[in-house]
PDB file of C-alpha atoms in Angstrom:
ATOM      1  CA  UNK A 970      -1.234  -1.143  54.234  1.00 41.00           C
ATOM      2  CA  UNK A 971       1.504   0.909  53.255  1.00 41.00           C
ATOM      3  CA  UNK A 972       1.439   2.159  49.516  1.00 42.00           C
ATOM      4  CA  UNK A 973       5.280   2.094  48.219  1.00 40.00           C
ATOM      5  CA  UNK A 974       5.998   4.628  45.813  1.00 42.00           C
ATOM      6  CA  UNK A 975       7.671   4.362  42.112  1.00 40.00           C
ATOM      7  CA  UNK A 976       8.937   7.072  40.156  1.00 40.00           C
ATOM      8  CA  UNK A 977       9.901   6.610  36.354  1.00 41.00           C
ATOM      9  CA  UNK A 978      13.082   8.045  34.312  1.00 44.00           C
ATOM     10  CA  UNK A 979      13.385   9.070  30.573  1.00 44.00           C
ATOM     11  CA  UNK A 980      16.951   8.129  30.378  1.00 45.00           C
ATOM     12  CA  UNK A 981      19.230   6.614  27.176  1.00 46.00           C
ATOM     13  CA  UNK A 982      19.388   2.623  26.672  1.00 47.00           C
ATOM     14  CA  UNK A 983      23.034   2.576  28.047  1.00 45.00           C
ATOM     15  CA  UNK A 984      22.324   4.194  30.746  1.00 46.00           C
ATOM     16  CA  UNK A 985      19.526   1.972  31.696  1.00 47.00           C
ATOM     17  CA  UNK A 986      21.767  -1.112  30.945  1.00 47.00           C
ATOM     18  CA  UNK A 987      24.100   0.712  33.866  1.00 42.00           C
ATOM     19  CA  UNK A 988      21.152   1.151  36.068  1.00 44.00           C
ATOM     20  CA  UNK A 989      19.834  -2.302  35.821  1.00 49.00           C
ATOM     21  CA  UNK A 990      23.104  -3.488  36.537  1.00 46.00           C
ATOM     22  CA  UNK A 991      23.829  -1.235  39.982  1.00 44.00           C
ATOM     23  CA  UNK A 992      20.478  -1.409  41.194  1.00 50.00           C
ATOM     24  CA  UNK A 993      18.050  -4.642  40.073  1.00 51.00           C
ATOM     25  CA  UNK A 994      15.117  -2.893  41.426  1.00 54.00           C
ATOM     26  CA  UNK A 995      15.136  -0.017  38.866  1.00 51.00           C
ATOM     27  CA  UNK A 996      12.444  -1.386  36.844  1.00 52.00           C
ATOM     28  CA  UNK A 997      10.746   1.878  36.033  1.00 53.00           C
ATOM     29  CA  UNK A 998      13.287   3.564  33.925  1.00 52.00           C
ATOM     30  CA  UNK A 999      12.223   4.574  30.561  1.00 54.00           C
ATOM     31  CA  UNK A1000      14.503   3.498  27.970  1.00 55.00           C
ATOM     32  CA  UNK A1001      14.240   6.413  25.071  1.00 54.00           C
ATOM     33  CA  UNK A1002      16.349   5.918  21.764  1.00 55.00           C
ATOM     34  CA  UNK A1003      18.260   8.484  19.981  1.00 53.00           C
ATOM     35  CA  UNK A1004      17.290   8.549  16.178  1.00 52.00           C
ATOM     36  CA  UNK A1005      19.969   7.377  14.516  1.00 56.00           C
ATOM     37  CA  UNK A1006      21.970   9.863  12.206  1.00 54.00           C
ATOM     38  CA  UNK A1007      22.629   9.232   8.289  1.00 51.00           C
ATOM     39  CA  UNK A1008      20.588   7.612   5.821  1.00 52.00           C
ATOM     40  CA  UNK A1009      19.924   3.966   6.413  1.00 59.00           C
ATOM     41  CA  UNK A1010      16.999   2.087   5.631  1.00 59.00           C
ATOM     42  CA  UNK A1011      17.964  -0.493   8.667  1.00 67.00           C
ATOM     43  CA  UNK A1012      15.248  -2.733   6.604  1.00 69.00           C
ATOM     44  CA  UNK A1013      16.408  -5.903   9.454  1.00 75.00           C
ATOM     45  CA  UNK A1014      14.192  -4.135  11.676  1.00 76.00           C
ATOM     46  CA  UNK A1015      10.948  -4.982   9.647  1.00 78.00           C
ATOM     47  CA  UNK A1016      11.878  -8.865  10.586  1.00 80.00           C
ATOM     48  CA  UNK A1017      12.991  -7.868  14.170  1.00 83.00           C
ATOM     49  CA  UNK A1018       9.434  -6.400  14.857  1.00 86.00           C
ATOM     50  CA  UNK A1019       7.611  -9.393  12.479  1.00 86.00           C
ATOM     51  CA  UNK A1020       5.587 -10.140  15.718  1.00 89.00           C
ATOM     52  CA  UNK A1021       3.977  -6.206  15.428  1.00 89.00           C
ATOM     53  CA  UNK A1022       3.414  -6.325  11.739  1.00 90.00           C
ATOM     54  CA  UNK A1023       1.410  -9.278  11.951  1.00 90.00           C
ATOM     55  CA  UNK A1024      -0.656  -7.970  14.728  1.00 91.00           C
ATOM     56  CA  UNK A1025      -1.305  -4.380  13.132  1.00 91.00           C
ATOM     57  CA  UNK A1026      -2.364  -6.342   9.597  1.00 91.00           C
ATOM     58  CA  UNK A1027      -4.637  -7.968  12.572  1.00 90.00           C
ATOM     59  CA  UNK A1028      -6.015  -5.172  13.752  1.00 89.00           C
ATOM     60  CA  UNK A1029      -6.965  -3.329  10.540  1.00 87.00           C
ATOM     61  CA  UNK A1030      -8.484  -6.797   9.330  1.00 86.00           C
ATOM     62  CA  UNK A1031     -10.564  -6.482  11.904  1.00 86.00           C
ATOM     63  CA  UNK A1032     -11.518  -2.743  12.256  1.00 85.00           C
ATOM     64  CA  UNK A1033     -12.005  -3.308   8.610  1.00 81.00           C
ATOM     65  CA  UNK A1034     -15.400  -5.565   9.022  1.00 81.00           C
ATOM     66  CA  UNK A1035     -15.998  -5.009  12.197  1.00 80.00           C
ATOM     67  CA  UNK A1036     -20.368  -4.602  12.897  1.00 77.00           C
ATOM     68  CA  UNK A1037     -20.746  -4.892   8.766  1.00 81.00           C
ATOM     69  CA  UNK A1038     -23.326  -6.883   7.609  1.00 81.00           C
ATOM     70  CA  UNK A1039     -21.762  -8.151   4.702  1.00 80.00           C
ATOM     71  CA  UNK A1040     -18.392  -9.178   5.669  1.00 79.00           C
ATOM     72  CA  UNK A1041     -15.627  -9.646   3.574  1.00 81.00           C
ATOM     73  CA  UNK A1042     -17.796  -9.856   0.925  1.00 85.00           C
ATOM     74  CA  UNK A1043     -17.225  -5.751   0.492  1.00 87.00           C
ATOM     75  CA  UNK A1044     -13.757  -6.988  -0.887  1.00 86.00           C
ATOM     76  CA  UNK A1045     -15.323  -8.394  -4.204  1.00 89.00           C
ATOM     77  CA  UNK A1046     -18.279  -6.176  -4.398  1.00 91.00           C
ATOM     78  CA  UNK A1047     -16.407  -2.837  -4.740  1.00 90.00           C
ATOM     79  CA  UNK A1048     -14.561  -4.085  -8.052  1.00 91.00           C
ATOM     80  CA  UNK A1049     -17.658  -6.052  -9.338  1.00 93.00           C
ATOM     81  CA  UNK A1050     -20.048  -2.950  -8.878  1.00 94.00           C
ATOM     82  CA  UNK A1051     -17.641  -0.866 -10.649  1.00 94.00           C
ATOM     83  CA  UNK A1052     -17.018  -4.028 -13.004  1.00 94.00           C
ATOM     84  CA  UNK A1053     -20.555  -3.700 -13.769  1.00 95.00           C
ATOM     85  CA  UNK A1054     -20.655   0.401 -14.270  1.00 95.00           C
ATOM     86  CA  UNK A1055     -17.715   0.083 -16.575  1.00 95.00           C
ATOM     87  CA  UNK A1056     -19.184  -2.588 -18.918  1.00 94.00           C
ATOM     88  CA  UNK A1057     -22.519  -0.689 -19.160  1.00 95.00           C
ATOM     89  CA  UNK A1058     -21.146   2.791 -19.801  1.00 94.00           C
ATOM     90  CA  UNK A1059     -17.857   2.176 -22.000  1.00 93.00           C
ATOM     91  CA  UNK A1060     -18.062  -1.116 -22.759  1.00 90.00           C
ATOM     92  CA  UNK A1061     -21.823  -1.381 -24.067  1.00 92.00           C
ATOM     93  CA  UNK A1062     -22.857   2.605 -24.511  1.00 93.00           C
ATOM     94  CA  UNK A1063     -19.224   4.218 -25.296  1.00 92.00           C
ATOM     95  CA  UNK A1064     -18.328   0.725 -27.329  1.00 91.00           C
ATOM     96  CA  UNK A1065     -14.523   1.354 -26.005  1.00 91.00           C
ATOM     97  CA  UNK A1066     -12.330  -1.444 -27.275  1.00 90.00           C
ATOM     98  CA  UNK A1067     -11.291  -4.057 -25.394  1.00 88.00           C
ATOM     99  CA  UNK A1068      -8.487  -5.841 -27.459  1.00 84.00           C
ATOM    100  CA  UNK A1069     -10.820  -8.684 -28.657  1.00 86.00           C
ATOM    101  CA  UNK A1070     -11.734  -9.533 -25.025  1.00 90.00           C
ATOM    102  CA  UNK A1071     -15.011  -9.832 -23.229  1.00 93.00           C
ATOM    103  CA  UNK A1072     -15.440  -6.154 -21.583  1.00 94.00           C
ATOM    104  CA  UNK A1073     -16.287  -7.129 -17.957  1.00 95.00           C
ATOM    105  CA  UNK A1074     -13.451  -9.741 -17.540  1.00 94.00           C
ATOM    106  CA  UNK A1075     -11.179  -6.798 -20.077  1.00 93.00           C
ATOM    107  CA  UNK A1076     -12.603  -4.116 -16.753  1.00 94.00           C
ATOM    108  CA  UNK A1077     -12.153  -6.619 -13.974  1.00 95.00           C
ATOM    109  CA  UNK A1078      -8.458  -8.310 -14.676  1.00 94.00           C
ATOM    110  CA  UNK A1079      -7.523  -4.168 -14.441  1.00 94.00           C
ATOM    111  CA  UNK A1080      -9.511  -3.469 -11.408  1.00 95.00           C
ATOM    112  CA  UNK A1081      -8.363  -5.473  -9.164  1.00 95.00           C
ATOM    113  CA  UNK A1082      -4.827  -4.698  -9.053  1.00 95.00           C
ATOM    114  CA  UNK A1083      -5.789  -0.783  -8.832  1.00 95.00           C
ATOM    115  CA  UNK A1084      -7.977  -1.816  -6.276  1.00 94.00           C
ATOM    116  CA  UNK A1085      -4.943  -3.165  -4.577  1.00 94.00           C
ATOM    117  CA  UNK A1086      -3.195  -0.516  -4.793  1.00 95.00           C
ATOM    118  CA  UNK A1087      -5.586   2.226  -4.194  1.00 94.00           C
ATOM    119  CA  UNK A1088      -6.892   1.020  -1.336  1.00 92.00           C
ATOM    120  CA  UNK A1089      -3.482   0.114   0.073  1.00 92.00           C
ATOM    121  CA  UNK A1090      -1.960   3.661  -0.787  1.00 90.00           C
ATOM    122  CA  UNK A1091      -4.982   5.178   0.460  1.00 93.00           C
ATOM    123  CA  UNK A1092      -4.723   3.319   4.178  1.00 92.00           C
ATOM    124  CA  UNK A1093      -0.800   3.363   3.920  1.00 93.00           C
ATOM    125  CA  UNK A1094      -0.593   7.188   3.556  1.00 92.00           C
ATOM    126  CA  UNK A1095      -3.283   7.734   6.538  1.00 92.00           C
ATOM    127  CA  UNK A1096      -1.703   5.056   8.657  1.00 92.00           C
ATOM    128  CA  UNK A1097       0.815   7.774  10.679  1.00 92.00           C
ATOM    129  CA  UNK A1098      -1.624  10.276  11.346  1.00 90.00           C
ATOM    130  CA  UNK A1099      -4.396   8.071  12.386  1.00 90.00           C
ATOM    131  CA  UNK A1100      -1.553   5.957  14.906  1.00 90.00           C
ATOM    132  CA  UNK A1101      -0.303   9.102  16.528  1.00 85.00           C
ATOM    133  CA  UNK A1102      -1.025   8.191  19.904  1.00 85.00           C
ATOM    134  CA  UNK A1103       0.815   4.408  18.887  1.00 86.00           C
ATOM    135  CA  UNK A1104       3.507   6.820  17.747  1.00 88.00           C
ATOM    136  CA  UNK A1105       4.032   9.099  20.406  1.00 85.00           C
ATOM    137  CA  UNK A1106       4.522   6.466  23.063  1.00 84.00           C
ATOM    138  CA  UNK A1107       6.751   4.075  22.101  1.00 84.00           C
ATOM    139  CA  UNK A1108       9.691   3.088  20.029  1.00 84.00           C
ATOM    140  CA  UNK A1109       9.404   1.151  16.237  1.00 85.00           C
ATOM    141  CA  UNK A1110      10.257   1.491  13.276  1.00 87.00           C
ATOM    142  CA  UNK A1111       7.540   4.076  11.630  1.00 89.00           C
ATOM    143  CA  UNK A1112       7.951   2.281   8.259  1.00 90.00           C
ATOM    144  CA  UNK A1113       5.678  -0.578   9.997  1.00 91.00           C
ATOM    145  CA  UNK A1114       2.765   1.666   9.498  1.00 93.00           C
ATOM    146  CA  UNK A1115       2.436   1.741   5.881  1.00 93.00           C
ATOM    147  CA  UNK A1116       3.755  -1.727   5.066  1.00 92.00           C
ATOM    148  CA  UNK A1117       1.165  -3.095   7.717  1.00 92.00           C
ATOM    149  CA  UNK A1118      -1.691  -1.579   5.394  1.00 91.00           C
ATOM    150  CA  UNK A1119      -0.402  -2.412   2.298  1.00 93.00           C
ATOM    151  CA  UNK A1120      -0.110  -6.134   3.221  1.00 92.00           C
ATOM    152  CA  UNK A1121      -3.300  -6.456   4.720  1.00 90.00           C
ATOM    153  CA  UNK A1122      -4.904  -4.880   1.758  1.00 90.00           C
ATOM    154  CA  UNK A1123      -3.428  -7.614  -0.165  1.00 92.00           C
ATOM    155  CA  UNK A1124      -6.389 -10.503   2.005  1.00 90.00           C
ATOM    156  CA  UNK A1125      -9.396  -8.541  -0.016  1.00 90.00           C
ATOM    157  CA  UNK A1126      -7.085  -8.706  -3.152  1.00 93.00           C
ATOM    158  CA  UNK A1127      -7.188 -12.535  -2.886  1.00 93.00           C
ATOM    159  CA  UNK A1128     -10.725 -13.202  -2.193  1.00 92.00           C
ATOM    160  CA  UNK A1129     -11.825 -10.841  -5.130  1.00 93.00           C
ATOM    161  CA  UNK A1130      -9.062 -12.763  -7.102  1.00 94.00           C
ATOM    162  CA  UNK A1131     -11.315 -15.909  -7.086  1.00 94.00           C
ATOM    163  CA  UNK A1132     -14.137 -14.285  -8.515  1.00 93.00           C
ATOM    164  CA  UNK A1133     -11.826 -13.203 -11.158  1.00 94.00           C
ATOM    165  CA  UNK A1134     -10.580 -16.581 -12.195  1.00 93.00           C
ATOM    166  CA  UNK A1135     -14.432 -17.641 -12.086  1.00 94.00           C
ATOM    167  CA  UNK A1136     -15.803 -14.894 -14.253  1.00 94.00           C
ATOM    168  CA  UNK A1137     -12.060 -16.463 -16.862  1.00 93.00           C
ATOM    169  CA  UNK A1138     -13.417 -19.601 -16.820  1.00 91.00           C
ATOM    170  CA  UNK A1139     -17.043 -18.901 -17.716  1.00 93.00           C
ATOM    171  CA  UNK A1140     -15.936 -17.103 -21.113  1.00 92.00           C
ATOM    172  CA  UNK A1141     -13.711 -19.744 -21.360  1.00 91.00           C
ATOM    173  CA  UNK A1142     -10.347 -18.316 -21.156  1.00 89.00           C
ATOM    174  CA  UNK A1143      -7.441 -20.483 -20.146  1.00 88.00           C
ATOM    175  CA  UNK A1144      -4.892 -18.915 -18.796  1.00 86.00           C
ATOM    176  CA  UNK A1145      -1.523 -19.641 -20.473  1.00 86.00           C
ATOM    177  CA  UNK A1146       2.144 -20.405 -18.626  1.00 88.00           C
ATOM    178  CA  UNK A1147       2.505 -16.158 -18.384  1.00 88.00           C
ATOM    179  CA  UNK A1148       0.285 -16.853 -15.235  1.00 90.00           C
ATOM    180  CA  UNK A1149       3.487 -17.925 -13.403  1.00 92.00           C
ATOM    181  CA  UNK A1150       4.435 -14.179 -13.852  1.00 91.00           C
ATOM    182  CA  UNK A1151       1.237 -12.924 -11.895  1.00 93.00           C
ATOM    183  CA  UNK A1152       3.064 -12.907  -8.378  1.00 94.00           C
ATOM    184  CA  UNK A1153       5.868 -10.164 -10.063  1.00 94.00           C
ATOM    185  CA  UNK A1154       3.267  -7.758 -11.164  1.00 94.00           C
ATOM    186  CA  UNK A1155       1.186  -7.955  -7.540  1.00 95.00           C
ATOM    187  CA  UNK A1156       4.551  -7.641  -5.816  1.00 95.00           C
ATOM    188  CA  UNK A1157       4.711  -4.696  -8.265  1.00 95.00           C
ATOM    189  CA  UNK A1158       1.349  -3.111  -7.519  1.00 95.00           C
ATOM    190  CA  UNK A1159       2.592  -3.349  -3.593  1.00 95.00           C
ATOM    191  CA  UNK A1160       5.445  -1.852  -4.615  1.00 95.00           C
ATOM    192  CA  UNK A1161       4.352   1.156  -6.193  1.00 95.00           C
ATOM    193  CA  UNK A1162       1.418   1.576  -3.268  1.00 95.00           C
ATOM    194  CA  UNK A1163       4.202   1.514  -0.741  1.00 94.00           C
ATOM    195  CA  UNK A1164       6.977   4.033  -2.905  1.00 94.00           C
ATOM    196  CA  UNK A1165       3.731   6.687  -3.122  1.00 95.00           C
ATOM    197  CA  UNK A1166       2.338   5.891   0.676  1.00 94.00           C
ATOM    198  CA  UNK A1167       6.206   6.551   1.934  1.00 94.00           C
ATOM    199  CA  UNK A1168       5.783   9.874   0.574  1.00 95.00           C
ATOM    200  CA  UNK A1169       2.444  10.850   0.922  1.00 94.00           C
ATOM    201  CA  UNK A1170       2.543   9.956   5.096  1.00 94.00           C
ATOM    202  CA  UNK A1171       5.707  11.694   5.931  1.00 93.00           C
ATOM    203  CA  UNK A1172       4.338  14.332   4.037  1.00 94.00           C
ATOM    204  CA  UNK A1173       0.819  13.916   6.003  1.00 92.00           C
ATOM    205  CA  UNK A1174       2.683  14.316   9.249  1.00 91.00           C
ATOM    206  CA  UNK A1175       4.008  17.535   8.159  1.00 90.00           C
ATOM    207  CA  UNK A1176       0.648  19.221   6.559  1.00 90.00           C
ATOM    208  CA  UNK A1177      -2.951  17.529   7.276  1.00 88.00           C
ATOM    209  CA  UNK A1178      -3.816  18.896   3.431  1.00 90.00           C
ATOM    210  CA  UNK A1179      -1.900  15.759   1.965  1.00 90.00           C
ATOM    211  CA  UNK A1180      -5.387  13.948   3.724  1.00 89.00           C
ATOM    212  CA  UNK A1181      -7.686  16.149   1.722  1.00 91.00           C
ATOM    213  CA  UNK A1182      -5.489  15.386  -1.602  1.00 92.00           C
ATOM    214  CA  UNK A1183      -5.621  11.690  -1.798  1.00 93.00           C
ATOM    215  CA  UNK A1184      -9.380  10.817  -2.945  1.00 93.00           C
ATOM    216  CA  UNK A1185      -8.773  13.663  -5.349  1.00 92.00           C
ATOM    217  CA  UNK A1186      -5.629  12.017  -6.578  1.00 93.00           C
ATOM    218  CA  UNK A1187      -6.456   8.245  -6.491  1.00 93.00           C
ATOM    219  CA  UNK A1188     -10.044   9.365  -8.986  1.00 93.00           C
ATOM    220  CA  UNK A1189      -7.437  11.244 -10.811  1.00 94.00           C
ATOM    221  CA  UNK A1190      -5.378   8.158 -11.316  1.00 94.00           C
ATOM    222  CA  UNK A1191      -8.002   5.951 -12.329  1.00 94.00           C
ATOM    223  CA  UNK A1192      -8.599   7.490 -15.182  1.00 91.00           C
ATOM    224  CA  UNK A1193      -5.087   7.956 -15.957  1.00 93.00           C
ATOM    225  CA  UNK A1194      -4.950   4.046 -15.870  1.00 94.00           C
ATOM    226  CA  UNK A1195      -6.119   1.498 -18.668  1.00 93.00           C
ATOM    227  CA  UNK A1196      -8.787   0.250 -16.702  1.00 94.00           C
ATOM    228  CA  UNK A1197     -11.784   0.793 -18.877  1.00 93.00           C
ATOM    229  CA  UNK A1198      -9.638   1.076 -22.390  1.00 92.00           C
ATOM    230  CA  UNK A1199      -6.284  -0.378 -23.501  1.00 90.00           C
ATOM    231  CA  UNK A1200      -3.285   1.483 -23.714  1.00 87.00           C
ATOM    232  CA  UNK A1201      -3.090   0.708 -27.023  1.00 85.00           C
ATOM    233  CA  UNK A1202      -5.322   4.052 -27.545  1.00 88.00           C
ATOM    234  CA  UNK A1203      -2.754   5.969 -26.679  1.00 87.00           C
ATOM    235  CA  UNK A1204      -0.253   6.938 -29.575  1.00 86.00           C
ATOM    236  CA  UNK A1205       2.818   5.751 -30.115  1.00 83.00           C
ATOM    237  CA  UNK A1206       4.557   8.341 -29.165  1.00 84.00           C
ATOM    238  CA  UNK A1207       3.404   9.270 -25.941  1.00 86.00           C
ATOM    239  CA  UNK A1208       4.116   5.468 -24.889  1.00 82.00           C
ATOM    240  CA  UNK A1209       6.962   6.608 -23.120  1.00 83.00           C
ATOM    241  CA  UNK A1210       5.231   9.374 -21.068  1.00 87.00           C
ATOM    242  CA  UNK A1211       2.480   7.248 -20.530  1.00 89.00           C
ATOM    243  CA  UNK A1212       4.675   4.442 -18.946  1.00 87.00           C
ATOM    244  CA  UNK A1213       5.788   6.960 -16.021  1.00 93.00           C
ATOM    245  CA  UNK A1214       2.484   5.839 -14.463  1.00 93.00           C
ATOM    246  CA  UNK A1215       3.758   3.353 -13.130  1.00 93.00           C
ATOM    247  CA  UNK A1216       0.465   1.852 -12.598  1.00 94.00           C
ATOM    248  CA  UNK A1217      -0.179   1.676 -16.335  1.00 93.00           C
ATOM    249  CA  UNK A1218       2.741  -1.417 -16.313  1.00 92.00           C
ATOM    250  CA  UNK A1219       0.999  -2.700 -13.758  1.00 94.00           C
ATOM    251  CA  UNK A1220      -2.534  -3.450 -15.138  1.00 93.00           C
ATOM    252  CA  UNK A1221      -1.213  -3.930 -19.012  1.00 91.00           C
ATOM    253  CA  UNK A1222       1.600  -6.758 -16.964  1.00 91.00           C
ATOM    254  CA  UNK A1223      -1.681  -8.159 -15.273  1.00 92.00           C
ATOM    255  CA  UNK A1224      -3.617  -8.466 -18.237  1.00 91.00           C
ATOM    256  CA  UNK A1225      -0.968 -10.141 -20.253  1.00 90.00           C
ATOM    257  CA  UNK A1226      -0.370 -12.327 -17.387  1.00 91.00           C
ATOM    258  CA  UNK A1227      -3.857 -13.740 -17.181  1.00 90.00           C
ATOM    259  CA  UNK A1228      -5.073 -13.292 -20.380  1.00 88.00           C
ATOM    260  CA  UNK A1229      -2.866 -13.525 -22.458  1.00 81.00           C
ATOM    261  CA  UNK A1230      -2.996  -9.626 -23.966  1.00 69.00           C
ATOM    262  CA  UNK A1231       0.042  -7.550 -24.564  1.00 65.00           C
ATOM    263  CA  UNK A1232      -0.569  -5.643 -27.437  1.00 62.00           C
ATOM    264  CA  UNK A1233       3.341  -4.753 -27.588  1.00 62.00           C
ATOM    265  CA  UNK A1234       3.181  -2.587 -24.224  1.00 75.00           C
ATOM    266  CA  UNK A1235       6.351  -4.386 -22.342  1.00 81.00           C
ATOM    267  CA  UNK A1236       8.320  -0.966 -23.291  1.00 85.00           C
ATOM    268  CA  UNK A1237       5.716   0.598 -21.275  1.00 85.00           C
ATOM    269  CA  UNK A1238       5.997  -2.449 -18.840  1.00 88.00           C
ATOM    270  CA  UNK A1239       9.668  -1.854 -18.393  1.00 91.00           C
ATOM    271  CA  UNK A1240       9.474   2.310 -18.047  1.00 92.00           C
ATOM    272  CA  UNK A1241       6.820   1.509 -15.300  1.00 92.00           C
ATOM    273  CA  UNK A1242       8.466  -0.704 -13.465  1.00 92.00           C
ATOM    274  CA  UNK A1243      11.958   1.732 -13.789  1.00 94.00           C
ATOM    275  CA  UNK A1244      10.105   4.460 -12.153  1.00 94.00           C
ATOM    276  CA  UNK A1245       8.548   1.934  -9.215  1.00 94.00           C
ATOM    277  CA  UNK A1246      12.127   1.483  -8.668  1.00 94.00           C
ATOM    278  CA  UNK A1247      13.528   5.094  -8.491  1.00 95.00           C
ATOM    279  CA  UNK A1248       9.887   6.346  -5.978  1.00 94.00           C
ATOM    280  CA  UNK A1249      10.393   3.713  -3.532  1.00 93.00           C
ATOM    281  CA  UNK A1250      14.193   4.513  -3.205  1.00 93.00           C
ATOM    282  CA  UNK A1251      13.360   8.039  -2.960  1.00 94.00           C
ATOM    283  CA  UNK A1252      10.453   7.375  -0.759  1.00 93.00           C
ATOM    284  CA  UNK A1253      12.621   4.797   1.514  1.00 91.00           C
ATOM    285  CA  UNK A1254      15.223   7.966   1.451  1.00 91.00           C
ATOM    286  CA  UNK A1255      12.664  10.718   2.416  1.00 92.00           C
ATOM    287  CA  UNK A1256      11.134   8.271   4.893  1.00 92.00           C
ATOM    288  CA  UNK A1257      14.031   7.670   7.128  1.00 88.00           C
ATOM    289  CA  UNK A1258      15.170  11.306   6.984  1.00 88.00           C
ATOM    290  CA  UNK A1259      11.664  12.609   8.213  1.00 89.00           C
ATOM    291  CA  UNK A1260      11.050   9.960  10.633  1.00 85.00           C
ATOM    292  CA  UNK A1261      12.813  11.416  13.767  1.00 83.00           C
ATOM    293  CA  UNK A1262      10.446  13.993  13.670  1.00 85.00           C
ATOM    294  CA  UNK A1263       7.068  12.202  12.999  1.00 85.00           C
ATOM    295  CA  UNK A1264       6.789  12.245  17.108  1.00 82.00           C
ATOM    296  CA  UNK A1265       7.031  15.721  17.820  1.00 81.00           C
ATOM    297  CA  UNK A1266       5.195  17.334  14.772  1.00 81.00           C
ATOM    298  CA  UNK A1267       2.439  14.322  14.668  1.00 73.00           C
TER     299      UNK A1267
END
């Protein structure tokens, strides 16, 4: 039987349109796209590609607990274990205060949105280098990557959540009508995982170091955090500084949510959520600029 030959082209989408057109059997051609010039965040191609999102927060869902022996249920014991470290060390030896609440639901109502959006950053930033081949081959918006992890990080979030409201109920805390404002500050936690991720994996691309940097930076950040003490520690008048962690509006917005605690932080609330604002802009920015070259330098 005789074998018939095909050959394949790299050539530009109009030209393949042309091609198709004149000859119908020219179903080899490569169609390669042109980064586009300028600075636009073309953000309708994140619904355009919905299908790939949904099968890349798939995939890592799956990689994720894939041959563990314990499931899923690593998504509530990382923040309980720690839950349980915190209360021992600064809530029982250190006596840290805990603005009149019960330390481990105080430690836990932080933890989980850092846990959120440390393990989201920490996946988001990795998630060019570690798709390279993905990358290299064919043609989608890079921005996927990160906003793939970030969402799927957002699954452990909720099943950890439910231990949360458990552990409220038990020391009989009910929640007041600020709960209806949870969704803004988990929306806000995503946001500030995906403004640091944007710049942390173009910046991966370009030097591998950025790899060795983050589980330096995200213990770093922990403690930088009220997680195991209030930020009503920290004087008055370094409020403002303290505020430019943007993850410090996050947890003390949490906490107020659920709880019920504010402890007059929303000027640090606000100056948090003002600087999510200007790093995902900038990252969005940075992003798009860098991403015709994530191919050839990955």
């Amino acid at each position: 039987m005789q074998k018939t030959k095909t050959t394949s082209k790299i050539i530009k989408p109009q030209h393949a349109e042309i091609l198709k057109a004149v000859d119908p059997q020219h179903k080899n051609a490569l169609t390669v796209r042109e980064p586009q010039k300028g600075l636009s965040l073309r953000l309708r191609e994140l619904y355009e590609y919905h299908e790939l999102i949904y099968f890349l927060i798939w995939r890592d869902l799956k990689v994720r607990y894939k041959q563990t022996a314990l499931g899923v249920a690593w998504a509530v014991l990382q923040p309980f274990m720690t839950m349980v470290v915190f209360t021992i060390f600064f809530g029982n030896l250190a006596k840290v205060p805990s603005d009149g609440l019960p330390y481990p639901v105080f430690s836990f109502a932080a933890l989980l949105p850092w846990q959120l959006f440390a393990n989201s950053f920490t996946n988001a930033s990795n998630s060019l280098v570690n798709n390279y081949d993905l990358i290299t081959k064919v043609y989608f918006p890079r921005i996927i990557l990160p906003c793939s992890s970030i969402i799927a990080g957002l699954v452990d979030f909720c099943i950890a959540f439910l231990v949360l409201l458990a552990m409220i109920f038990y020391y009989g805390i009910i929640p007041s009508a600020a709960i209806l404002a949870l969704p803004l500050f988990i929306l806000l936690a995503m946001a500030t995982a995906l403004a640091v991720s944007l710049w942390l994996s173009a910046l991966n691309v370009q030097y591998r170091d950025v790899r060795h940097l983050i589980p330096f930076l995200t213990q770093i950040w922990l403690f930088l955090t009220p997680i195991a003490y209030p930020s009503s520690l920290v004087p008055e008048k370094w409020r403002f500084l303290y505020g430019l962690n943007p993850m410090a509006g996050v947890v003390e917005g949490f906490r107020w949510a659920l709880l019920g605690q504010s402890n007059g932080s929303w000027p640090l609330v606000i100056v948090s959520s003002i600087m999510v604002v200007c790093l995902l802009i900038g990252g969005l920015l940075y992003f798009r600029r860098m991403e015709r070259t994530f191919a050839d330098v990955i």
